[in-house]
Amino acid sequence: MNASKVLKRELMHVHELQGALWMFHIAGVGLCMTGSAYILDLAIRVVPSFSDPNSTLFILETRGVFMLNGITGMFIGHSIMLGFDTVFDTLLYCYAIQLKREKEALVELEDRRSTGREHHLLWFIPPESEEESNPDENNFLPRRMKDVCQSYTSSAAQGNLS
């Protein structure tokens, strides 16, 4: 259920891709079914022991053998195509997860850019001295304003404010 939610949220054309997968599945099963039936039919016609009426391996009713071999080929083709279906579903899910991660990374990058703008604008304010050039330490304030802030925070830490 989680996989289908991710696929529906991240890929708009999942149904079209699933339809293409079903077409591929039907084509693969049909190819295995008809291929195996016609290869055996060709073998019956070409191999002399199957086509010679005097042979003990002579096949009188070729249509029945053709049909049984086609049905067997259908089951084999279905089993083979299930492997392709699993691989395709896995690739589709991984693609959807990658799209989700890229969207999340883009949102995170936008959040970082939007919160960091004010910080980066502080570099435009020239420092009063070389030691005040680090904006992370609140050194962008003028010296008198910095002294007021320090006295306020130190008195608040001691509990002198009422």
mmCIF file with all atom_site columns, C-alpha atoms in Angstrom:
data_model
loop_
_atom_site.group_PDB
_atom_site.id
_atom_site.type_symbol
_atom_site.label_atom_id
_atom_site.label_alt_id
_atom_site.label_comp_id
_atom_site.label_asym_id
_atom_site.label_entity_id
_atom_site.label_seq_id
_atom_site.pdbx_PDB_ins_code
_atom_site.Cartn_x
_atom_site.Cartn_y
_atom_site.Cartn_z
_atom_site.occupancy
_atom_site.B_iso_or_equiv
_atom_site.pdbx_formal_charge
_atom_site.auth_seq_id
_atom_site.auth_comp_id
_atom_site.auth_asym_id
_atom_site.auth_atom_id
_atom_site.pdbx_PDB_model_num
ATOM 1   C CA . MET A 1 1   ? 0.000  0.000   0.000   1.00 0.00 ? 1   MET A CA 1
ATOM 2   C CA . ASN A 1 2   ? 2.868  2.342   0.811   1.00 0.00 ? 2   ASN A CA 1
ATOM 3   C CA . ALA A 1 3   ? 4.457  1.657   -2.561  1.00 0.00 ? 3   ALA A CA 1
ATOM 4   C CA . SER A 1 4   ? 1.242  2.448   -4.421  1.00 0.00 ? 4   SER A CA 1
ATOM 5   C CA . LYS A 1 5   ? 0.845  5.692   -2.424  1.00 0.00 ? 5   LYS A CA 1
ATOM 6   C CA . VAL A 1 6   ? 4.386  6.750   -3.309  1.00 0.00 ? 6   VAL A CA 1
ATOM 7   C CA . LEU A 1 7   ? 3.844  5.870   -6.956  1.00 0.00 ? 7   LEU A CA 1
ATOM 8   C CA . LYS A 1 8   ? 0.558  7.760   -7.154  1.00 0.00 ? 8   LYS A CA 1
ATOM 9   C CA . ARG A 1 9   ? 1.993  10.822  -5.430  1.00 0.00 ? 9   ARG A CA 1
ATOM 10  C CA . GLU A 1 10  ? 5.259  11.050  -7.318  1.00 0.00 ? 10  GLU A CA 1
ATOM 11  C CA . LEU A 1 11  ? 4.429  9.826   -10.805 1.00 0.00 ? 11  LEU A CA 1
ATOM 12  C CA . MET A 1 12  ? 1.504  11.291  -12.662 1.00 0.00 ? 12  MET A CA 1
ATOM 13  C CA . HIS A 1 13  ? 1.556  8.718   -15.442 1.00 0.00 ? 13  HIS A CA 1
ATOM 14  C CA . VAL A 1 14  ? 1.756  5.480   -13.431 1.00 0.00 ? 14  VAL A CA 1
ATOM 15  C CA . HIS A 1 15  ? -1.342 4.058   -15.102 1.00 0.00 ? 15  HIS A CA 1
ATOM 16  C CA . GLU A 1 16  ? 0.130  4.634   -18.544 1.00 0.00 ? 16  GLU A CA 1
ATOM 17  C CA . LEU A 1 17  ? 3.351  2.920   -17.517 1.00 0.00 ? 17  LEU A CA 1
ATOM 18  C CA . GLN A 1 18  ? 1.417  0.025   -16.012 1.00 0.00 ? 18  GLN A CA 1
ATOM 19  C CA . GLY A 1 19  ? -0.570 -0.252  -19.251 1.00 0.00 ? 19  GLY A CA 1
ATOM 20  C CA . ALA A 1 20  ? 2.667  -0.390  -21.226 1.00 0.00 ? 20  ALA A CA 1
ATOM 21  C CA . LEU A 1 21  ? 3.883  -3.098  -18.850 1.00 0.00 ? 21  LEU A CA 1
ATOM 22  C CA . TRP A 1 22  ? 0.742  -5.153  -19.458 1.00 0.00 ? 22  TRP A CA 1
ATOM 23  C CA . MET A 1 23  ? 1.208  -4.819  -23.215 1.00 0.00 ? 23  MET A CA 1
ATOM 24  C CA . PHE A 1 24  ? 4.792  -6.010  -22.790 1.00 0.00 ? 24  PHE A CA 1
ATOM 25  C CA . HIS A 1 25  ? 3.563  -8.881  -20.584 1.00 0.00 ? 25  HIS A CA 1
ATOM 26  C CA . ILE A 1 26  ? 0.921  -10.001 -23.091 1.00 0.00 ? 26  ILE A CA 1
ATOM 27  C CA . ALA A 1 27  ? 3.394  -9.749  -25.962 1.00 0.00 ? 27  ALA A CA 1
ATOM 28  C CA . GLY A 1 28  ? 5.978  -11.802 -24.048 1.00 0.00 ? 28  GLY A CA 1
ATOM 29  C CA . VAL A 1 29  ? 3.479  -14.522 -23.119 1.00 0.00 ? 29  VAL A CA 1
ATOM 30  C CA . GLY A 1 30  ? 2.161  -14.618 -26.688 1.00 0.00 ? 30  GLY A CA 1
ATOM 31  C CA . LEU A 1 31  ? 5.668  -14.857 -28.104 1.00 0.00 ? 31  LEU A CA 1
ATOM 32  C CA . CYS A 1 32  ? 6.566  -17.757 -25.795 1.00 0.00 ? 32  CYS A CA 1
ATOM 33  C CA . MET A 1 33  ? 3.276  -19.513 -26.531 1.00 0.00 ? 33  MET A CA 1
ATOM 34  C CA . THR A 1 34  ? 3.354  -19.229 -30.307 1.00 0.00 ? 34  THR A CA 1
ATOM 35  C CA . GLY A 1 35  ? 7.124  -19.618 -30.543 1.00 0.00 ? 35  GLY A CA 1
ATOM 36  C CA . SER A 1 36  ? 7.185  -22.895 -28.647 1.00 0.00 ? 36  SER A CA 1
ATOM 37  C CA . ALA A 1 37  ? 4.148  -24.250 -30.542 1.00 0.00 ? 37  ALA A CA 1
ATOM 38  C CA . TYR A 1 38  ? 5.541  -23.425 -33.973 1.00 0.00 ? 38  TYR A CA 1
ATOM 39  C CA . ILE A 1 39  ? 9.054  -24.626 -33.168 1.00 0.00 ? 39  ILE A CA 1
ATOM 40  C CA . LEU A 1 40  ? 7.625  -28.006 -32.130 1.00 0.00 ? 40  LEU A CA 1
ATOM 41  C CA . ASP A 1 41  ? 5.428  -28.044 -35.253 1.00 0.00 ? 41  ASP A CA 1
ATOM 42  C CA . LEU A 1 42  ? 8.521  -27.396 -37.358 1.00 0.00 ? 42  LEU A CA 1
ATOM 43  C CA . ALA A 1 43  ? 10.372 -30.176 -35.519 1.00 0.00 ? 43  ALA A CA 1
ATOM 44  C CA . ILE A 1 44  ? 7.476  -32.586 -36.211 1.00 0.00 ? 44  ILE A CA 1
ATOM 45  C CA . ARG A 1 45  ? 7.593  -31.774 -39.937 1.00 0.00 ? 45  ARG A CA 1
ATOM 46  C CA . VAL A 1 46  ? 11.400 -31.821 -40.289 1.00 0.00 ? 46  VAL A CA 1
ATOM 47  C CA . VAL A 1 47  ? 12.477 -34.752 -38.097 1.00 0.00 ? 47  VAL A CA 1
ATOM 48  C CA . PRO A 1 48  ? 11.889 -37.962 -40.100 1.00 0.00 ? 48  PRO A CA 1
ATOM 49  C CA . SER A 1 49  ? 11.078 -40.144 -37.094 1.00 0.00 ? 49  SER A CA 1
ATOM 50  C CA . PHE A 1 50  ? 8.086  -37.879 -36.219 1.00 0.00 ? 50  PHE A CA 1
ATOM 51  C CA . SER A 1 51  ? 6.797  -37.490 -39.796 1.00 0.00 ? 51  SER A CA 1
ATOM 52  C CA . ASP A 1 52  ? 7.390  -41.039 -41.145 1.00 0.00 ? 52  ASP A CA 1
ATOM 53  C CA . PRO A 1 53  ? 4.235  -43.182 -40.750 1.00 0.00 ? 53  PRO A CA 1
ATOM 54  C CA . ASN A 1 54  ? 6.371  -46.358 -40.387 1.00 0.00 ? 54  ASN A CA 1
ATOM 55  C CA . SER A 1 55  ? 8.287  -44.959 -37.368 1.00 0.00 ? 55  SER A CA 1
ATOM 56  C CA . THR A 1 56  ? 7.333  -45.822 -33.776 1.00 0.00 ? 56  THR A CA 1
ATOM 57  C CA . LEU A 1 57  ? 7.585  -42.082 -32.883 1.00 0.00 ? 57  LEU A CA 1
ATOM 58  C CA . PHE A 1 58  ? 5.179  -41.011 -35.656 1.00 0.00 ? 58  PHE A CA 1
ATOM 59  C CA . ILE A 1 59  ? 2.762  -38.293 -34.522 1.00 0.00 ? 59  ILE A CA 1
ATOM 60  C CA . LEU A 1 60  ? -0.595 -38.752 -36.211 1.00 0.00 ? 60  LEU A CA 1
ATOM 61  C CA . GLU A 1 61  ? -2.520 -35.889 -34.594 1.00 0.00 ? 61  GLU A CA 1
ATOM 62  C CA . THR A 1 62  ? -0.242 -32.831 -34.817 1.00 0.00 ? 62  THR A CA 1
ATOM 63  C CA . ARG A 1 63  ? -2.960 -30.313 -33.863 1.00 0.00 ? 63  ARG A CA 1
ATOM 64  C CA . GLY A 1 64  ? -3.312 -31.767 -30.359 1.00 0.00 ? 64  GLY A CA 1
ATOM 65  C CA . VAL A 1 65  ? 0.448  -31.675 -29.811 1.00 0.00 ? 65  VAL A CA 1
ATOM 66  C CA . PHE A 1 66  ? 0.523  -28.142 -31.237 1.00 0.00 ? 66  PHE A CA 1
ATOM 67  C CA . MET A 1 67  ? -2.212 -27.001 -28.806 1.00 0.00 ? 67  MET A CA 1
ATOM 68  C CA . LEU A 1 68  ? -0.677 -28.720 -25.747 1.00 0.00 ? 68  LEU A CA 1
ATOM 69  C CA . ASN A 1 69  ? 2.721  -27.263 -26.516 1.00 0.00 ? 69  ASN A CA 1
ATOM 70  C CA . GLY A 1 70  ? 1.148  -23.800 -26.968 1.00 0.00 ? 70  GLY A CA 1
ATOM 71  C CA . ILE A 1 71  ? -0.561 -24.046 -23.565 1.00 0.00 ? 71  ILE A CA 1
ATOM 72  C CA . THR A 1 72  ? 2.687  -25.193 -21.952 1.00 0.00 ? 72  THR A CA 1
ATOM 73  C CA . GLY A 1 73  ? 4.515  -22.309 -23.635 1.00 0.00 ? 73  GLY A CA 1
ATOM 74  C CA . MET A 1 74  ? 1.881  -19.926 -22.271 1.00 0.00 ? 74  MET A CA 1
ATOM 75  C CA . PHE A 1 75  ? 2.553  -21.028 -18.685 1.00 0.00 ? 75  PHE A CA 1
ATOM 76  C CA . ILE A 1 76  ? 6.306  -20.810 -19.198 1.00 0.00 ? 76  ILE A CA 1
ATOM 77  C CA . GLY A 1 77  ? 5.992  -17.369 -20.810 1.00 0.00 ? 77  GLY A CA 1
ATOM 78  C CA . HIS A 1 78  ? 3.817  -16.146 -17.938 1.00 0.00 ? 78  HIS A CA 1
ATOM 79  C CA . SER A 1 79  ? 6.445  -17.278 -15.421 1.00 0.00 ? 79  SER A CA 1
ATOM 80  C CA . ILE A 1 80  ? 9.209  -15.556 -17.359 1.00 0.00 ? 80  ILE A CA 1
ATOM 81  C CA . MET A 1 81  ? 7.227  -12.338 -17.692 1.00 0.00 ? 81  MET A CA 1
ATOM 82  C CA . LEU A 1 82  ? 6.508  -12.252 -13.946 1.00 0.00 ? 82  LEU A CA 1
ATOM 83  C CA . GLY A 1 83  ? 10.238 -11.774 -13.454 1.00 0.00 ? 83  GLY A CA 1
ATOM 84  C CA . PHE A 1 84  ? 10.187 -8.834  -15.882 1.00 0.00 ? 84  PHE A CA 1
ATOM 85  C CA . ASP A 1 85  ? 7.134  -7.412  -14.106 1.00 0.00 ? 85  ASP A CA 1
ATOM 86  C CA . THR A 1 86  ? 8.895  -7.546  -10.757 1.00 0.00 ? 86  THR A CA 1
ATOM 87  C CA . VAL A 1 87  ? 11.984 -5.826  -12.129 1.00 0.00 ? 87  VAL A CA 1
ATOM 88  C CA . PHE A 1 88  ? 9.872  -3.156  -13.848 1.00 0.00 ? 88  PHE A CA 1
ATOM 89  C CA . ASP A 1 89  ? 7.850  -2.484  -10.691 1.00 0.00 ? 89  ASP A CA 1
ATOM 90  C CA . THR A 1 90  ? 11.057 -2.214  -8.672  1.00 0.00 ? 90  THR A CA 1
ATOM 91  C CA . LEU A 1 91  ? 12.577 0.231   -11.146 1.00 0.00 ? 91  LEU A CA 1
ATOM 92  C CA . LEU A 1 92  ? 9.389  2.278   -11.213 1.00 0.00 ? 92  LEU A CA 1
ATOM 93  C CA . TYR A 1 93  ? 9.248  2.406   -7.409  1.00 0.00 ? 93  TYR A CA 1
ATOM 94  C CA . CYS A 1 94  ? 12.934 3.374   -7.160  1.00 0.00 ? 94  CYS A CA 1
ATOM 95  C CA . TYR A 1 95  ? 12.354 6.126   -9.718  1.00 0.00 ? 95  TYR A CA 1
ATOM 96  C CA . ALA A 1 96  ? 9.406  7.447   -7.701  1.00 0.00 ? 96  ALA A CA 1
ATOM 97  C CA . ILE A 1 97  ? 11.449 7.360   -4.477  1.00 0.00 ? 97  ILE A CA 1
ATOM 98  C CA . GLN A 1 98  ? 14.253 9.254   -6.237  1.00 0.00 ? 98  GLN A CA 1
ATOM 99  C CA . LEU A 1 99  ? 11.793 11.912  -7.407  1.00 0.00 ? 99  LEU A CA 1
ATOM 100 C CA . LYS A 1 100 ? 10.456 12.205  -3.857  1.00 0.00 ? 100 LYS A CA 1
ATOM 101 C CA . ARG A 1 101 ? 13.976 12.590  -2.459  1.00 0.00 ? 101 ARG A CA 1
ATOM 102 C CA . GLU A 1 102 ? 14.831 15.230  -5.044  1.00 0.00 ? 102 GLU A CA 1
ATOM 103 C CA . LYS A 1 103 ? 11.692 17.198  -4.142  1.00 0.00 ? 103 LYS A CA 1
ATOM 104 C CA . GLU A 1 104 ? 12.526 16.964  -0.437  1.00 0.00 ? 104 GLU A CA 1
ATOM 105 C CA . ALA A 1 105 ? 16.121 18.054  -1.096  1.00 0.00 ? 105 ALA A CA 1
ATOM 106 C CA . LEU A 1 106 ? 14.868 20.982  -3.170  1.00 0.00 ? 106 LEU A CA 1
ATOM 107 C CA . VAL A 1 107 ? 12.491 22.064  -0.392  1.00 0.00 ? 107 VAL A CA 1
ATOM 108 C CA . GLU A 1 108 ? 15.292 21.711  2.169   1.00 0.00 ? 108 GLU A CA 1
ATOM 109 C CA . LEU A 1 109 ? 17.609 23.756  -0.022  1.00 0.00 ? 109 LEU A CA 1
ATOM 110 C CA . GLU A 1 110 ? 14.971 26.464  -0.393  1.00 0.00 ? 110 GLU A CA 1
ATOM 111 C CA . ASP A 1 111 ? 14.466 26.468  3.384   1.00 0.00 ? 111 ASP A CA 1
ATOM 112 C CA . ARG A 1 112 ? 18.193 26.860  3.924   1.00 0.00 ? 112 ARG A CA 1
ATOM 113 C CA . ARG A 1 113 ? 18.372 29.633  1.384   1.00 0.00 ? 113 ARG A CA 1
ATOM 114 C CA . SER A 1 114 ? 15.425 31.499  2.858   1.00 0.00 ? 114 SER A CA 1
ATOM 115 C CA . THR A 1 115 ? 16.667 31.269  6.453   1.00 0.00 ? 115 THR A CA 1
ATOM 116 C CA . GLY A 1 116 ? 20.242 32.093  5.504   1.00 0.00 ? 116 GLY A CA 1
ATOM 117 C CA . ARG A 1 117 ? 19.537 35.260  3.565   1.00 0.00 ? 117 ARG A CA 1
ATOM 118 C CA . GLU A 1 118 ? 19.509 37.513  6.598   1.00 0.00 ? 118 GLU A CA 1
ATOM 119 C CA . HIS A 1 119 ? 22.744 35.973  7.790   1.00 0.00 ? 119 HIS A CA 1
ATOM 120 C CA . HIS A 1 120 ? 24.451 36.503  4.448   1.00 0.00 ? 120 HIS A CA 1
ATOM 121 C CA . LEU A 1 121 ? 23.273 40.105  4.249   1.00 0.00 ? 121 LEU A CA 1
ATOM 122 C CA . LEU A 1 122 ? 25.268 40.857  7.391   1.00 0.00 ? 122 LEU A CA 1
ATOM 123 C CA . TRP A 1 123 ? 28.456 40.634  5.381   1.00 0.00 ? 123 TRP A CA 1
ATOM 124 C CA . PHE A 1 124 ? 27.491 43.901  3.699   1.00 0.00 ? 124 PHE A CA 1
ATOM 125 C CA . ILE A 1 125 ? 27.794 45.798  6.995   1.00 0.00 ? 125 ILE A CA 1
ATOM 126 C CA . PRO A 1 126 ? 31.446 46.716  7.400   1.00 0.00 ? 126 PRO A CA 1
ATOM 127 C CA . PRO A 1 127 ? 32.987 45.693  10.719  1.00 0.00 ? 127 PRO A CA 1
ATOM 128 C CA . GLU A 1 128 ? 34.535 48.304  12.993  1.00 0.00 ? 128 GLU A CA 1
ATOM 129 C CA . SER A 1 129 ? 37.699 46.260  13.314  1.00 0.00 ? 129 SER A CA 1
ATOM 130 C CA . GLU A 1 130 ? 39.215 43.062  11.962  1.00 0.00 ? 130 GLU A CA 1
ATOM 131 C CA . GLU A 1 131 ? 38.235 41.017  15.007  1.00 0.00 ? 131 GLU A CA 1
ATOM 132 C CA . GLU A 1 132 ? 34.554 41.888  14.545  1.00 0.00 ? 132 GLU A CA 1
ATOM 133 C CA . SER A 1 133 ? 34.242 40.297  11.098  1.00 0.00 ? 133 SER A CA 1
ATOM 134 C CA . ASN A 1 134 ? 32.481 37.082  12.207  1.00 0.00 ? 134 ASN A CA 1
ATOM 135 C CA . PRO A 1 135 ? 28.681 37.519  11.914  1.00 0.00 ? 135 PRO A CA 1
ATOM 136 C CA . ASP A 1 136 ? 28.022 34.243  13.776  1.00 0.00 ? 136 ASP A CA 1
ATOM 137 C CA . GLU A 1 137 ? 29.188 35.838  16.998  1.00 0.00 ? 137 GLU A CA 1
ATOM 138 C CA . ASN A 1 138 ? 26.937 38.870  16.642  1.00 0.00 ? 138 ASN A CA 1
ATOM 139 C CA . ASN A 1 139 ? 29.955 41.052  15.894  1.00 0.00 ? 139 ASN A CA 1
ATOM 140 C CA . PHE A 1 140 ? 28.095 43.069  13.308  1.00 0.00 ? 140 PHE A CA 1
ATOM 141 C CA . LEU A 1 141 ? 26.703 45.309  16.042  1.00 0.00 ? 141 LEU A CA 1
ATOM 142 C CA . PRO A 1 142 ? 28.447 48.543  16.914  1.00 0.00 ? 142 PRO A CA 1
ATOM 143 C CA . ARG A 1 143 ? 30.585 48.383  20.054  1.00 0.00 ? 143 ARG A CA 1
ATOM 144 C CA . ARG A 1 144 ? 28.140 50.401  22.247  1.00 0.00 ? 144 ARG A CA 1
ATOM 145 C CA . MET A 1 145 ? 25.167 48.266  21.176  1.00 0.00 ? 145 MET A CA 1
ATOM 146 C CA . LYS A 1 146 ? 27.199 45.128  21.843  1.00 0.00 ? 146 LYS A CA 1
ATOM 147 C CA . ASP A 1 147 ? 28.019 46.349  25.389  1.00 0.00 ? 147 ASP A CA 1
ATOM 148 C CA . VAL A 1 148 ? 24.311 46.979  26.048  1.00 0.00 ? 148 VAL A CA 1
ATOM 149 C CA . CYS A 1 149 ? 23.403 43.498  24.790  1.00 0.00 ? 149 CYS A CA 1
ATOM 150 C CA . GLN A 1 150 ? 26.086 41.866  26.927  1.00 0.00 ? 150 GLN A CA 1
ATOM 151 C CA . SER A 1 151 ? 25.020 43.739  30.066  1.00 0.00 ? 151 SER A CA 1
ATOM 152 C CA . TYR A 1 152 ? 21.403 42.800  29.419  1.00 0.00 ? 152 TYR A CA 1
ATOM 153 C CA . THR A 1 153 ? 22.168 39.085  28.912  1.00 0.00 ? 153 THR A CA 1
ATOM 154 C CA . SER A 1 154 ? 24.521 38.930  31.914  1.00 0.00 ? 154 SER A CA 1
ATOM 155 C CA . SER A 1 155 ? 21.971 40.586  34.235  1.00 0.00 ? 155 SER A CA 1
ATOM 156 C CA . ALA A 1 156 ? 19.222 38.312  32.906  1.00 0.00 ? 156 ALA A CA 1
ATOM 157 C CA . ALA A 1 157 ? 21.400 35.278  33.568  1.00 0.00 ? 157 ALA A CA 1
ATOM 158 C CA . GLN A 1 158 ? 21.971 36.453  37.171  1.00 0.00 ? 158 GLN A CA 1
ATOM 159 C CA . GLY A 1 159 ? 18.253 37.091  37.687  1.00 0.00 ? 159 GLY A CA 1
ATOM 160 C CA . ASN A 1 160 ? 18.571 40.814  38.436  1.00 0.00 ? 160 ASN A CA 1
ATOM 161 C CA . LEU A 1 161 ? 15.794 41.798  36.004  1.00 0.00 ? 161 LEU A CA 1
ATOM 162 C CA . SER A 1 162 ? 12.345 42.149  37.420  1.00 0.00 ? 162 SER A CA 1
#
